[in-house]
Short mmCIF file of C-alpha atoms and ligand atoms in Angstrom, two decimals:
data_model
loop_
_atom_site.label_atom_id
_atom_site.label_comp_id
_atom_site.label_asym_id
_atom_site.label_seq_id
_atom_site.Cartn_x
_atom_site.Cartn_y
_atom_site.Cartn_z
CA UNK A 71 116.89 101.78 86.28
CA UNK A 72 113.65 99.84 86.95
CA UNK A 73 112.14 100.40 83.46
CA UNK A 74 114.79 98.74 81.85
CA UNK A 75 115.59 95.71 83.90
CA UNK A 76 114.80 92.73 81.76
CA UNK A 77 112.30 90.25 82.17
CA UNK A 78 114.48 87.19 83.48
CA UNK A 79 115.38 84.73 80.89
CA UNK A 80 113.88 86.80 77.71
CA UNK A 81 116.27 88.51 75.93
CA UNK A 82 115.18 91.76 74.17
CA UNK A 83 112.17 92.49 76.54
CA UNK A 84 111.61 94.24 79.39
CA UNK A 85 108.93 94.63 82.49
CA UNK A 86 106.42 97.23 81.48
CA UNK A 87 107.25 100.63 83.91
CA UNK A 88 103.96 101.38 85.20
CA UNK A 89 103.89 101.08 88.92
CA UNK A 90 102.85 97.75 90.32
CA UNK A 91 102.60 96.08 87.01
CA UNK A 92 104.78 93.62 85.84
CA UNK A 93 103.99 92.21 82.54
CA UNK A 94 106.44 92.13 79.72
CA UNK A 95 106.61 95.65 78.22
CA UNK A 96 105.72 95.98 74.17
CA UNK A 97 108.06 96.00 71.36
CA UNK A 98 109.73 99.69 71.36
CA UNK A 99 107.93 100.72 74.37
CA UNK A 100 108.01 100.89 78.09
CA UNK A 101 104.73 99.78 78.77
CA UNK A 102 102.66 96.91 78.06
CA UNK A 103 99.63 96.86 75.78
CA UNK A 104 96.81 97.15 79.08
CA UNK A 105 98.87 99.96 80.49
CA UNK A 106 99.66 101.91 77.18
CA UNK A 107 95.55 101.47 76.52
CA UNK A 108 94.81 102.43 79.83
CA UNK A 109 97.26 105.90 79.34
CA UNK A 110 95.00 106.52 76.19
CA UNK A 111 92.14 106.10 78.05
CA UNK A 112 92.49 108.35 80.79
CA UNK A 113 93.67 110.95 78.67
CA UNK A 114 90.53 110.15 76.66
CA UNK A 115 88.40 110.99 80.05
CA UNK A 116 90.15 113.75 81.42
CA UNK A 117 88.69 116.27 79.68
CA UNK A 118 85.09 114.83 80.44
CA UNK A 119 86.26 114.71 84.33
CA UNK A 120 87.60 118.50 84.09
CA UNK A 121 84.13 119.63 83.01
CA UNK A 122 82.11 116.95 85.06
CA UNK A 123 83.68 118.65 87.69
CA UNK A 124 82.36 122.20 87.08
CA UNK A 125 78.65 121.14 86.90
CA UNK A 126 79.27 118.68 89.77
CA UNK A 127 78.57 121.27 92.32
CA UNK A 128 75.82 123.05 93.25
CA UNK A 129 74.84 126.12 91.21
CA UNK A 130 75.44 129.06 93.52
CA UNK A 131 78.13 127.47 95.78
CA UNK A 132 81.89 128.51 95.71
CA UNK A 133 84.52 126.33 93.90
CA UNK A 134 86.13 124.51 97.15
CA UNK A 135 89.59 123.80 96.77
CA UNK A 136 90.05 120.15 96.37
CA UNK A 137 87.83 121.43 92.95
CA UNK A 138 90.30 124.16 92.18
CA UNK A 139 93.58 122.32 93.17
CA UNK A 140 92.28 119.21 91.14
CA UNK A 141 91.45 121.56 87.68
CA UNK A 142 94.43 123.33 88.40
CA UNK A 143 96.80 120.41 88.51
CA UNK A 144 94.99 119.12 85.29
CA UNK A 145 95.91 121.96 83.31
CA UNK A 146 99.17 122.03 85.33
CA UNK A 147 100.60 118.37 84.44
CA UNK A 148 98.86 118.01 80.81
CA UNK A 149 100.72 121.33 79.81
CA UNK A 150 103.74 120.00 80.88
CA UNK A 151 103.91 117.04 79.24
CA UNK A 152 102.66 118.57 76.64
CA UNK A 153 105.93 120.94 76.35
CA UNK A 154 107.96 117.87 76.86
CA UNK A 155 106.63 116.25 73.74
CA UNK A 156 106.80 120.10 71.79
CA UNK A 157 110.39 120.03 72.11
CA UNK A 158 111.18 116.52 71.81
CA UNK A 159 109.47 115.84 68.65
CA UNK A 160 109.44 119.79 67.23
CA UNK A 161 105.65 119.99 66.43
CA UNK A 162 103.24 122.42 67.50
CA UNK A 163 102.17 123.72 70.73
CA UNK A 164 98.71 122.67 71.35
CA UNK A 165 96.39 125.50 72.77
CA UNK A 166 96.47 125.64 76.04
CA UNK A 167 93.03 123.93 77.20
CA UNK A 168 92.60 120.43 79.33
CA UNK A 169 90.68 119.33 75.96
CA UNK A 170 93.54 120.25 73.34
CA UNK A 171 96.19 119.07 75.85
CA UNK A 172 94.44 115.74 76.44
CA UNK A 173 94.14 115.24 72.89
CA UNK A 174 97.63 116.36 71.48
CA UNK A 175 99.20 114.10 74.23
CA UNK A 176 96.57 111.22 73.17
CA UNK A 177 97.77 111.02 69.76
CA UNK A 178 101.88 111.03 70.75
CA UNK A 179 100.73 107.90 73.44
CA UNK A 180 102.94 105.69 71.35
CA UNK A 181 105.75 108.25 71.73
CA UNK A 182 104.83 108.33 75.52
CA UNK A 183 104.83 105.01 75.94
CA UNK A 184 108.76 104.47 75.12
CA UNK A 185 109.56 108.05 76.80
CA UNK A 186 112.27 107.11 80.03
CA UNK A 187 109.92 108.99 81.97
CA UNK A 188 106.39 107.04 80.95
CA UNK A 189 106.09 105.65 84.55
CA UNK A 190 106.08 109.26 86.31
CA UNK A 191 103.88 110.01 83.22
CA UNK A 192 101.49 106.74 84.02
CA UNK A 193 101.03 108.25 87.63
CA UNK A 194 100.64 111.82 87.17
CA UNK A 195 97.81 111.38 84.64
CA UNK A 196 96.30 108.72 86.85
CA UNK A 197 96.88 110.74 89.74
CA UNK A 198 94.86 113.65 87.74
CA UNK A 199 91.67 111.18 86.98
CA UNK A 200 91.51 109.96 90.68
CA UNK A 201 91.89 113.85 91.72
CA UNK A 202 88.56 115.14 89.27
CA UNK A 203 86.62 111.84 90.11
CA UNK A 204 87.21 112.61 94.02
CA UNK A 205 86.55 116.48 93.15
CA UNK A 206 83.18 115.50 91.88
CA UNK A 207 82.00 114.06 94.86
CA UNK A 208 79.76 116.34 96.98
CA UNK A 209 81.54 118.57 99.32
CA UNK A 210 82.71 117.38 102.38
CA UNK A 211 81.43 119.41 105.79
CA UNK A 212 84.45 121.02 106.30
CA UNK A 213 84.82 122.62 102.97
CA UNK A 214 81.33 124.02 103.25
CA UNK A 215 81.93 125.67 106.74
CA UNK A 216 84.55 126.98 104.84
ZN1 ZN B 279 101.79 97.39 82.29
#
């Protein structure tokens, strides 16, 4: 299991499990500090992205799909990780919207950050950002002919 193989030599730590990282992971987590910050952050933005990418296109114009699929896997990924946490931990379902999901998973990122599955977690929420930010960028030809 790669997010437990120890850092060689160091007893008691281990590499952090984000993808293509490789520092030492923190004390009672599976990430290191820059990658458990970085988690927090983008769940910080997502919200901002979802919406960014509403009023990113031109009033008047339909939704294309790469801006549907990319909302729709928001809502999609944060939900589910939301439920994970919900019946790990036993507290309250957030309401179901990319701003209460975002924030109910931002304040269990400690919780995140030592879950087995924090890498998967790391790249799915990353994937999400990189999806909006992409989303928000003006149409391409082929979705306007569309
Ligand atoms: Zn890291």
């Amino acid at each position: 299991m790669p997010a437990s193989r120890p850092v060689s030599g160091v007893l008691g730590l281990r590499r952090c499990a984000a993808t293509r990282c490789g520092r030492a992971a923190g004390t009672r987590a599976r990430l290191c500090t820059p990658c458990r910050d970085g988690l927090a952050t983008l769940l910080t933005d997502l919200p901002g992205l979802y919406t960014a990418v509403e009023h990113a296109r031109t009033p008047g114009t339909p939704m294309t799909p790469r801006i549907a699929e990319a909302r729709s896997a928001t809502r999609g990924v944060l939900a589910s990780w939301a439920h994970v946490v919900v019946g790990a931990r036993a507290v309250p379902r957030p309401v179901r919207s990319v701003a209460e999901l975002a924030g109910f998973l931002h304040r269990h990122v400690d919780w995140l950050s030592a879950h087995p599955a924090v890498a998967e977690i790391v790249t799915e929420i990353g994937g999400l950002a990189a999806g909006l930010r992409d989303a928000c960028r003006a149409p391409r030809a082929d979705e306007l002919a569309a």
